[in-house]
Short mmCIF file of C-alpha atoms and ligand atoms in Angstrom, two decimals:
data_model
loop_
_atom_site.label_atom_id
_atom_site.label_comp_id
_atom_site.label_asym_id
_atom_site.label_seq_id
_atom_site.Cartn_x
_atom_site.Cartn_y
_atom_site.Cartn_z
CA MET A 1 32.66 -26.29 25.23
CA ILE A 2 30.62 -24.12 22.95
CA SER A 3 30.48 -20.43 23.56
CA ARG A 4 29.05 -17.69 21.52
CA ASN A 5 31.04 -14.52 21.27
CA LEU A 6 29.69 -11.80 19.09
CA SER A 7 31.52 -8.67 20.12
CA ARG A 8 29.93 -5.27 20.03
CA ARG A 9 32.29 -4.52 17.15
CA ASN A 10 31.02 -7.48 15.15
CA PHE A 11 27.49 -6.39 15.79
CA LEU A 12 28.14 -2.86 14.64
CA ARG A 13 29.95 -4.13 11.60
CA ALA A 14 27.04 -6.44 10.85
CA ALA A 15 24.58 -3.65 11.29
CA GLY A 16 26.67 -1.59 8.89
CA ALA A 17 26.67 -4.31 6.27
CA VAL A 18 23.40 -3.14 4.93
CA THR A 19 22.77 -3.53 1.24
CA ALA A 20 19.93 -2.18 -0.78
CA LEU A 21 17.55 -4.89 -1.79
CA THR A 22 17.29 -4.92 -5.54
CA ALA A 23 15.08 -7.80 -6.56
CA VAL A 24 12.86 -9.72 -4.22
CA GLY A 25 10.56 -10.57 -7.08
CA GLY A 26 7.28 -10.43 -5.32
CA PHE A 27 4.06 -8.52 -5.44
CA PRO A 28 1.98 -7.94 -3.45
CA ALA A 29 3.00 -10.43 -0.73
CA ASP A 30 6.63 -9.40 -1.10
CA LEU A 31 5.87 -5.73 -1.54
CA PHE A 32 6.91 -5.22 2.03
CA ALA A 33 10.31 -6.64 1.33
CA TYR A 34 10.70 -4.59 -1.80
CA LYS A 35 12.72 -1.47 -1.11
CA ARG A 36 13.57 -2.78 2.31
CA ARG A 37 17.19 -3.06 3.21
CA MET A 38 18.96 -6.33 3.87
CA ALA A 39 21.46 -6.85 6.66
CA LYS A 40 23.80 -9.66 7.60
CA PHE A 41 24.22 -10.26 11.32
CA PRO A 42 26.53 -12.83 12.96
CA GLU A 43 25.48 -16.46 12.25
CA LYS A 44 22.72 -15.16 9.97
CA THR A 45 22.33 -14.88 6.23
CA ASP A 46 21.05 -11.71 4.54
CA LEU A 47 17.72 -10.91 6.16
CA ILE A 48 15.28 -8.03 5.82
CA LEU A 49 16.25 -5.30 8.27
CA LEU A 50 13.54 -3.72 10.40
CA THR A 51 15.81 -2.25 13.07
CA SER A 52 19.41 -2.94 14.01
CA ARG A 53 19.14 -1.81 17.64
CA PRO A 54 17.55 -3.91 18.89
CA PRO A 55 18.09 -6.45 16.10
CA GLN A 56 14.83 -7.14 14.23
CA LEU A 57 15.28 -9.15 11.05
CA GLU A 58 12.67 -10.71 8.82
CA THR A 59 12.98 -13.87 6.71
CA PRO A 60 12.56 -13.48 2.92
CA LEU A 61 9.57 -15.61 1.90
CA SER A 62 11.61 -17.74 -0.52
CA TYR A 63 13.04 -19.65 2.49
CA PHE A 64 9.56 -20.98 3.21
CA ARG A 65 9.82 -23.25 0.19
CA GLU A 66 11.67 -25.52 2.59
CA MET A 67 9.86 -27.55 5.23
CA ILE A 68 12.41 -26.54 7.86
CA THR A 69 13.66 -22.98 8.12
CA PRO A 70 17.47 -22.95 8.21
CA ASN A 71 18.99 -21.50 11.40
CA GLU A 72 20.77 -18.77 9.49
CA ALA A 73 17.49 -17.64 7.89
CA LEU A 74 15.17 -17.69 10.92
CA PHE A 75 13.78 -14.24 11.80
CA VAL A 76 15.10 -12.31 14.78
CA ARG A 77 13.21 -10.14 17.19
CA TRP A 78 14.48 -8.47 20.38
CA HIS A 79 12.66 -5.76 22.30
CA ILE A 80 15.43 -3.93 24.06
CA SER A 81 18.82 -2.94 22.74
CA GLY A 82 20.89 -4.59 25.49
CA VAL A 83 20.99 -7.99 23.79
CA PRO A 84 23.56 -10.58 24.87
CA THR A 85 26.45 -10.75 22.43
CA SER A 86 28.76 -13.04 24.38
CA ILE A 87 27.86 -15.87 26.76
CA ASP A 88 30.40 -18.12 28.41
CA LEU A 89 28.78 -21.53 28.89
CA SER A 90 31.06 -22.37 31.78
CA GLU A 91 29.50 -19.48 33.67
CA TRP A 92 25.92 -19.61 32.38
CA ARG A 93 23.36 -21.05 34.80
CA LEU A 94 19.60 -21.39 34.62
CA LYS A 95 18.24 -20.43 38.04
CA VAL A 96 14.92 -21.85 39.18
CA GLY A 97 13.37 -20.57 42.38
CA GLY A 98 10.60 -18.63 44.06
CA ASN A 99 7.72 -20.68 45.43
CA THR A 100 9.66 -23.96 45.18
CA GLU A 101 10.94 -26.60 47.58
CA LYS A 102 14.50 -26.16 46.29
CA GLU A 103 16.45 -23.56 44.35
CA LEU A 104 18.20 -24.89 41.26
CA GLU A 105 21.19 -23.54 39.39
CA LEU A 106 21.42 -25.65 36.28
CA SER A 107 24.49 -25.72 34.06
CA MET A 108 24.12 -26.77 30.43
CA ALA A 109 25.34 -30.24 31.44
CA ASP A 110 22.62 -30.39 34.13
CA LEU A 111 19.98 -29.30 31.65
CA LYS A 112 21.05 -32.05 29.27
CA LYS A 113 20.56 -34.68 32.00
CA PHE A 114 16.78 -34.25 31.78
CA GLU A 115 15.01 -36.44 29.25
CA LYS A 116 15.72 -35.09 25.79
CA VAL A 117 12.66 -34.09 23.77
CA THR A 118 12.61 -33.17 20.06
CA PHE A 119 9.74 -31.85 17.94
CA THR A 120 9.09 -29.46 15.09
CA ALA A 121 7.13 -26.30 15.86
CA VAL A 122 6.30 -23.06 14.12
CA ILE A 123 7.75 -19.98 15.81
CA GLN A 124 5.78 -16.86 14.95
CA CYS A 125 5.85 -13.31 16.28
CA SER A 126 2.50 -11.96 17.50
CA GLY A 127 2.96 -9.07 15.07
CA ASN A 128 3.66 -11.19 11.97
CA GLY A 129 1.73 -9.61 9.08
CA ARG A 130 1.11 -6.39 11.00
CA SER A 131 1.99 -4.20 8.02
CA LEU A 132 -1.03 -5.69 6.21
CA PHE A 133 -3.54 -4.35 8.75
CA ALA A 134 -6.22 -1.98 7.52
CA PRO A 135 -6.64 0.50 9.01
CA PRO A 136 -2.94 0.46 9.89
CA VAL A 137 -1.74 0.03 13.46
CA ALA A 138 1.39 1.18 15.28
CA GLY A 139 4.23 -1.30 15.83
CA GLY A 140 6.98 -3.14 13.96
CA GLU A 141 6.12 -3.28 10.28
CA TRP A 142 6.47 -7.01 9.73
CA GLY A 143 5.48 -8.57 6.44
CA ASP A 144 4.78 -12.33 6.56
CA GLY A 145 8.37 -13.32 7.36
CA ALA A 146 8.32 -13.11 11.17
CA MET A 147 7.83 -16.87 11.35
CA GLY A 148 9.63 -20.12 10.68
CA ASN A 149 9.37 -23.88 11.17
CA VAL A 150 12.15 -25.30 13.33
CA THR A 151 12.97 -28.63 14.98
CA TRP A 152 13.66 -27.90 18.64
CA THR A 153 15.43 -30.08 21.18
CA GLY A 154 15.53 -29.56 24.92
CA ALA A 155 14.33 -30.52 28.39
CA ARG A 156 10.69 -30.51 29.45
CA LEU A 157 9.87 -27.42 31.49
CA ARG A 158 7.63 -29.63 33.62
CA ASP A 159 10.55 -31.93 34.52
CA ILE A 160 12.64 -28.91 35.53
CA LEU A 161 9.82 -27.46 37.64
CA ASN A 162 9.15 -30.83 39.25
CA SER A 163 12.79 -31.19 40.12
CA ALA A 164 12.58 -27.84 41.95
CA GLY A 165 9.21 -28.89 43.43
CA LEU A 166 6.28 -26.48 43.19
CA LYS A 167 4.87 -25.44 46.55
CA ALA A 168 1.16 -25.11 47.23
CA GLY A 169 -0.39 -21.83 46.16
CA THR A 170 1.57 -21.54 42.89
CA VAL A 171 -0.30 -19.44 40.30
CA ASP A 172 2.17 -18.20 37.68
CA VAL A 173 5.68 -18.95 36.47
CA SER A 174 7.83 -16.12 35.08
CA PHE A 175 10.75 -16.25 32.67
CA ASN A 176 13.63 -13.81 32.28
CA GLY A 177 16.55 -13.75 29.84
CA LEU A 178 19.96 -12.13 29.75
CA ASP A 179 18.95 -9.07 27.71
CA LYS A 180 19.05 -5.86 29.71
CA PRO A 181 17.16 -2.59 29.26
CA PRO A 182 19.34 0.28 28.05
CA LEU A 183 17.76 2.65 30.60
CA PRO A 184 16.12 2.01 33.96
CA THR A 185 12.88 3.45 32.56
CA VAL A 186 12.61 0.64 29.99
CA PRO A 187 10.92 -2.46 31.44
CA ASP A 188 13.03 -5.63 31.22
CA LEU A 189 11.44 -8.32 29.06
CA VAL A 190 10.02 -10.80 31.55
CA LYS A 191 7.12 -13.05 30.55
CA SER A 192 4.86 -15.31 32.55
CA LEU A 193 2.55 -18.27 32.03
CA PRO A 194 -0.23 -19.58 34.24
CA ALA A 195 1.21 -22.50 36.26
CA ASP A 196 -1.09 -25.08 34.62
CA LYS A 197 0.11 -23.97 31.18
CA ALA A 198 3.75 -24.10 32.32
CA MET A 199 3.19 -27.68 33.54
CA GLU A 200 1.80 -28.97 30.22
CA GLU A 201 3.83 -31.77 28.70
CA ASP A 202 4.93 -30.08 25.49
CA LEU A 203 6.74 -26.99 26.76
CA ILE A 204 10.52 -27.31 26.67
CA VAL A 205 13.64 -25.34 27.48
CA ALA A 206 15.39 -25.79 24.13
CA TYR A 207 19.15 -25.84 23.70
CA GLU A 208 19.18 -26.94 20.05
CA MET A 209 17.52 -25.69 16.88
CA ASN A 210 17.67 -28.03 13.88
CA GLY A 211 20.24 -30.18 15.66
CA LYS A 212 22.67 -27.35 16.37
CA PRO A 213 23.17 -25.07 19.38
CA LEU A 214 20.88 -22.03 19.23
CA THR A 215 22.32 -19.08 17.37
CA MET A 216 23.14 -16.15 19.64
CA LEU A 217 20.40 -14.03 18.12
CA ASN A 218 17.80 -16.80 18.50
CA GLY A 219 18.47 -17.23 22.20
CA PHE A 220 21.74 -19.02 22.88
CA PRO A 221 22.25 -21.01 25.03
CA ALA A 222 18.64 -21.93 25.90
CA ARG A 223 15.13 -20.61 25.34
CA LEU A 224 11.60 -21.46 26.28
CA ILE A 225 9.43 -23.13 23.61
CA VAL A 226 5.66 -22.84 24.06
CA PRO A 227 4.47 -24.70 20.95
CA GLY A 228 1.20 -23.46 19.49
CA TRP A 229 1.49 -20.10 21.28
CA TYR A 230 2.95 -16.87 19.89
CA ALA A 231 6.69 -16.44 20.31
CA THR A 232 6.43 -13.57 22.76
CA TYR A 233 6.49 -16.29 25.46
CA TRP A 234 9.50 -18.06 23.98
CA VAL A 235 11.99 -16.22 26.19
CA LYS A 236 15.52 -16.31 24.78
CA SER A 237 18.90 -16.56 26.52
CA LEU A 238 16.92 -17.80 29.49
CA SER A 239 18.52 -17.15 32.90
CA ASP A 240 15.73 -17.19 35.49
CA ILE A 241 12.54 -19.15 36.05
CA THR A 242 10.56 -17.87 39.02
CA VAL A 243 7.58 -19.69 40.48
CA LEU A 244 5.03 -17.22 41.83
CA SER A 245 2.32 -17.49 44.48
CA LYS A 246 0.76 -14.22 43.27
CA PRO A 247 -0.28 -13.25 39.73
CA PHE A 248 2.60 -11.85 37.67
CA GLU A 249 2.34 -8.07 37.31
CA GLY A 250 5.16 -7.29 34.84
CA PHE A 251 4.71 -4.80 31.99
CA TRP A 252 5.09 -7.31 29.12
CA VAL A 253 2.10 -9.35 30.32
CA LYS A 254 -0.01 -6.83 32.28
CA THR A 255 0.18 -4.01 29.73
CA ALA A 256 1.76 -5.23 26.49
CA TYR A 257 0.94 -8.27 24.34
CA ARG A 258 -2.75 -8.27 25.10
CA ILE A 259 -5.70 -8.92 22.81
CA PRO A 260 -9.36 -7.93 23.14
CA GLU A 261 -11.35 -10.39 25.25
CA THR A 262 -13.76 -11.33 22.47
CA ASP A 263 -14.20 -14.66 20.66
CA CYS A 264 -12.16 -13.50 17.67
CA GLY A 265 -9.71 -11.36 19.65
CA CYS A 266 -10.93 -8.58 17.40
CA ILE A 267 -12.98 -5.37 17.70
CA PRO A 268 -14.36 -2.85 15.17
CA PRO A 269 -11.44 -1.02 13.53
CA GLY A 270 -10.34 2.10 15.36
CA THR A 271 -12.16 1.30 18.61
CA THR A 272 -10.69 0.52 22.03
CA PRO A 273 -11.22 -2.87 23.66
CA LYS A 274 -13.33 -2.93 26.82
CA LYS A 275 -11.38 -5.80 28.30
CA THR A 276 -8.15 -7.52 27.25
CA VAL A 277 -6.38 -10.81 27.98
CA PRO A 278 -2.75 -11.87 27.41
CA ILE A 279 -2.19 -13.10 23.84
CA ASN A 280 -1.89 -16.89 23.70
CA ARG A 281 -2.61 -19.52 21.02
CA MET A 282 -1.79 -18.74 17.39
CA THR A 283 -4.62 -18.43 14.90
CA THR A 284 -4.88 -20.81 11.93
CA ARG A 285 -3.24 -19.42 8.81
CA SER A 286 -1.72 -20.22 5.44
CA LEU A 287 0.50 -18.47 2.96
CA ILE A 288 1.14 -19.06 -0.73
CA ILE A 289 4.88 -19.03 -1.36
CA ASP A 290 4.93 -20.07 -5.04
CA PRO A 291 4.17 -18.51 -7.38
CA SER A 292 5.02 -15.17 -5.81
CA GLY A 293 3.08 -12.14 -6.95
CA SER A 294 3.75 -10.57 -10.34
CA SER A 295 5.20 -13.85 -11.58
CA GLY A 296 4.83 -14.05 -15.34
CA LEU A 297 3.00 -17.32 -16.03
CA THR A 298 2.62 -19.01 -19.37
CA LEU A 299 -0.66 -20.11 -20.91
CA ASN A 300 -1.30 -23.88 -20.81
CA LYS A 301 1.88 -24.50 -18.79
CA PRO A 302 1.39 -26.14 -15.38
CA VAL A 303 1.89 -23.84 -12.40
CA ALA A 304 3.02 -25.48 -9.16
CA ILE A 305 1.18 -23.63 -6.40
CA MET A 306 2.91 -24.24 -3.07
CA GLY A 307 2.60 -22.81 0.39
CA VAL A 308 2.60 -23.45 4.13
CA ALA A 309 -0.22 -23.70 6.65
CA PHE A 310 -0.34 -24.10 10.42
CA SER A 311 -2.56 -23.64 13.43
CA GLY A 312 -2.28 -22.92 17.12
CA GLY A 313 -1.00 -26.41 17.84
CA ARG A 314 -3.94 -28.44 16.54
CA GLY A 315 -2.54 -29.53 13.23
CA VAL A 316 -3.94 -28.76 9.78
CA GLN A 317 -6.99 -30.61 8.48
CA ASP A 318 -6.99 -29.25 4.94
CA VAL A 319 -5.98 -26.35 2.74
CA LEU A 320 -8.14 -25.16 -0.12
CA VAL A 321 -6.87 -23.07 -3.00
CA SER A 322 -8.73 -20.70 -5.30
CA VAL A 323 -7.32 -19.35 -8.56
CA ASP A 324 -10.26 -17.04 -9.29
CA GLY A 325 -10.32 -14.72 -6.28
CA GLY A 326 -12.37 -17.01 -4.09
CA LYS A 327 -15.28 -18.10 -6.31
CA ARG A 328 -14.26 -21.75 -6.57
CA TRP A 329 -12.10 -23.71 -4.17
CA GLU A 330 -10.05 -26.84 -4.81
CA GLU A 331 -8.57 -29.35 -2.41
CA THR A 332 -4.74 -29.33 -2.21
CA ARG A 333 -2.31 -32.15 -1.52
CA LEU A 334 -0.69 -31.84 1.89
CA GLY A 335 3.00 -32.61 2.40
CA ALA A 336 4.64 -34.58 5.21
CA ASP A 337 3.02 -34.43 8.63
CA LYS A 338 5.66 -33.48 11.21
CA GLY A 339 3.23 -33.21 14.08
CA LYS A 340 0.55 -30.82 15.23
CA TYR A 341 2.92 -27.92 15.99
CA SER A 342 4.72 -28.01 12.64
CA TRP A 343 3.54 -26.33 9.53
CA ARG A 344 2.28 -28.40 6.64
CA GLN A 345 3.19 -27.72 3.05
CA PHE A 346 0.38 -27.71 0.50
CA PHE A 347 0.58 -28.28 -3.25
CA TYR A 348 -1.78 -27.73 -6.13
CA GLU A 349 -1.11 -27.99 -9.83
CA TRP A 350 -2.92 -25.42 -11.91
CA ARG A 351 -2.99 -25.17 -15.69
CA PRO A 352 -4.24 -21.72 -16.76
CA THR A 353 -6.08 -21.93 -20.06
CA LYS A 354 -6.97 -18.25 -20.51
CA PRO A 355 -4.67 -15.23 -20.42
CA GLY A 356 -5.28 -12.51 -17.86
CA ARG A 357 -4.90 -11.58 -14.21
CA TYR A 358 -5.67 -14.12 -11.52
CA ASP A 359 -6.01 -13.82 -7.76
CA LEU A 360 -4.63 -16.91 -6.04
CA MET A 361 -5.85 -17.59 -2.51
CA ALA A 362 -5.33 -20.29 0.11
CA ARG A 363 -7.42 -21.09 3.14
CA ALA A 364 -6.45 -23.54 5.88
CA THR A 365 -8.65 -25.26 8.44
CA ASP A 366 -7.29 -26.88 11.58
CA THR A 367 -8.41 -30.18 13.12
CA ILE A 368 -11.16 -28.56 15.19
CA GLY A 369 -12.56 -26.57 12.27
CA GLU A 370 -10.90 -23.22 12.97
CA SER A 371 -10.22 -21.45 9.68
CA GLN A 372 -9.22 -18.06 8.26
CA PRO A 373 -11.34 -14.93 7.75
CA PHE A 374 -11.77 -13.28 4.34
CA GLU A 375 -11.74 -9.85 5.90
CA GLY A 376 -8.88 -8.85 8.19
CA LEU A 377 -9.93 -9.03 11.82
CA TRP A 378 -8.76 -5.90 13.59
CA ASN A 379 -7.17 -5.29 16.98
CA PRO A 380 -5.20 -2.24 18.08
CA ALA A 381 -1.81 -3.95 18.45
CA GLY A 382 -1.92 -5.71 15.07
CA TYR A 383 -1.78 -9.28 16.38
CA LEU A 384 -3.34 -12.58 15.21
CA TRP A 385 -3.08 -11.74 11.48
CA ASN A 386 -4.59 -14.60 9.48
CA LYS A 387 -6.68 -13.05 6.73
CA VAL A 388 -6.89 -15.05 3.50
CA GLU A 389 -4.40 -13.14 1.36
CA LYS A 390 -4.42 -12.70 -2.42
CA THR A 391 -1.47 -13.30 -4.72
CA GLU A 392 -2.05 -11.58 -8.01
CA VAL A 393 -0.45 -13.25 -11.04
CA VAL A 394 -0.54 -12.58 -14.76
CA VAL A 395 -0.91 -15.31 -17.39
CA LYS A 396 0.30 -14.56 -20.90
N1 MTE B 401 15.00 -12.58 26.13
C1 MTE B 401 14.11 -12.27 25.18
N2 MTE B 401 13.35 -13.25 24.66
C2 MTE B 401 12.45 -12.97 23.71
C3 MTE B 401 12.24 -11.64 23.24
C4 MTE B 401 13.06 -10.63 23.78
O1 MTE B 401 12.97 -9.46 23.43
N3 MTE B 401 13.99 -10.98 24.76
N4 MTE B 401 11.28 -11.41 22.27
C5 MTE B 401 10.21 -12.41 22.11
C6 MTE B 401 9.45 -12.22 20.88
S1 MTE B 401 8.22 -11.03 20.89
C7 MTE B 401 9.63 -13.00 19.78
S2 MTE B 401 8.68 -12.82 18.38
C8 MTE B 401 10.63 -14.08 19.78
C9 MTE B 401 11.53 -14.00 18.56
O2 MTE B 401 12.37 -15.11 18.52
P1 MTE B 401 13.55 -15.19 17.46
O3 MTE B 401 14.36 -13.93 17.57
O4 MTE B 401 14.33 -16.41 17.78
O5 MTE B 401 12.91 -15.29 16.11
O6 MTE B 401 11.46 -14.06 20.93
C10 MTE B 401 10.77 -13.82 22.13
N5 MTE B 401 11.71 -14.02 23.21
MO1 MO B 402 7.10 -11.04 18.88
#
């Protein structure tokens, strides 16, 4: 039986294994990685360190050349320092209760008896790209690496809830994991979804990422997957699902992770929203991975422009690329289609015929026509980042 045991000592050692980052070779998209420190945590490769307690690690953009983000390179984000470092699968149970006909206590073997579902979906932190906000906002200074594209396998949440049996009057479903607040004053991370969202077909309780058990830091032994929605709902090291007959009132939904209740989820910079709603679907976005900024390019030599694009679960219709700062736009070739929740790679071959500086840009549109703004849309928490970014390159 698989267990994960990452002792406190291992964690501290990992957190100590911090090396100065010498060359990340990027500008300006990688500027945020430049001068940042790298750290190697258990089951992870060298990642960009934001904080070690709680662990917050960002993926270097070079990993996004691959369609699927390797488990060891996927970003890590925990809110509170009491993260699980050792879970014995023979003891772990997923409890389901509250406003249900039955209470369930599912072992991993029980969970695996439900129909097995596999799909690829982008996982992205609500604050991905926050460090690019202007004017700046408070919060974790993520570059563009708080995301990844992973193939998840698990049991449908709907099947689990149906097996417990929802009683009449159900409004919300809440999700809690094994992480514990360091002090009683810190609110435990509990998230909730409206019951009709929780009962949609595509939500799963995943026990595998890319065909392997979840890494400890990415939520071993099981986590919620809400494809198309920001990862704040993707509760890790899941232990309790509670069906509620009253609206959920917890801090992480009622107070935190909210966006202005406007069409764009944005307001004029520096102002305070009149009304807010819980963050939900991801915005459509794209990112050029190659060439990275400050790449020295050679006159008349073909340049393979490559990047990734995704939407809030509606697939990608097209991605346009500009090599002249947005004056002219060209159609790109899209890579394999791994479903509406996956990202799509895009490719464009460019042959620069004049020396000088060029601003490369990409702009994605999803299947219902939602695209990306040219000016950053602002909200006080620094969520929903999807501005068309510029990669400056020099041709000699
Ligand atoms: N139990 C638990 N689950 C959690 C969190 C957390 O702090 N505790 N953070 C959420 C947030 S905000 C994000 S962005 C994702 C990060 O998932 P990852 O660490 O696998 O990349 O986990 C989500 N699930
Ligand atoms: Mo997040």
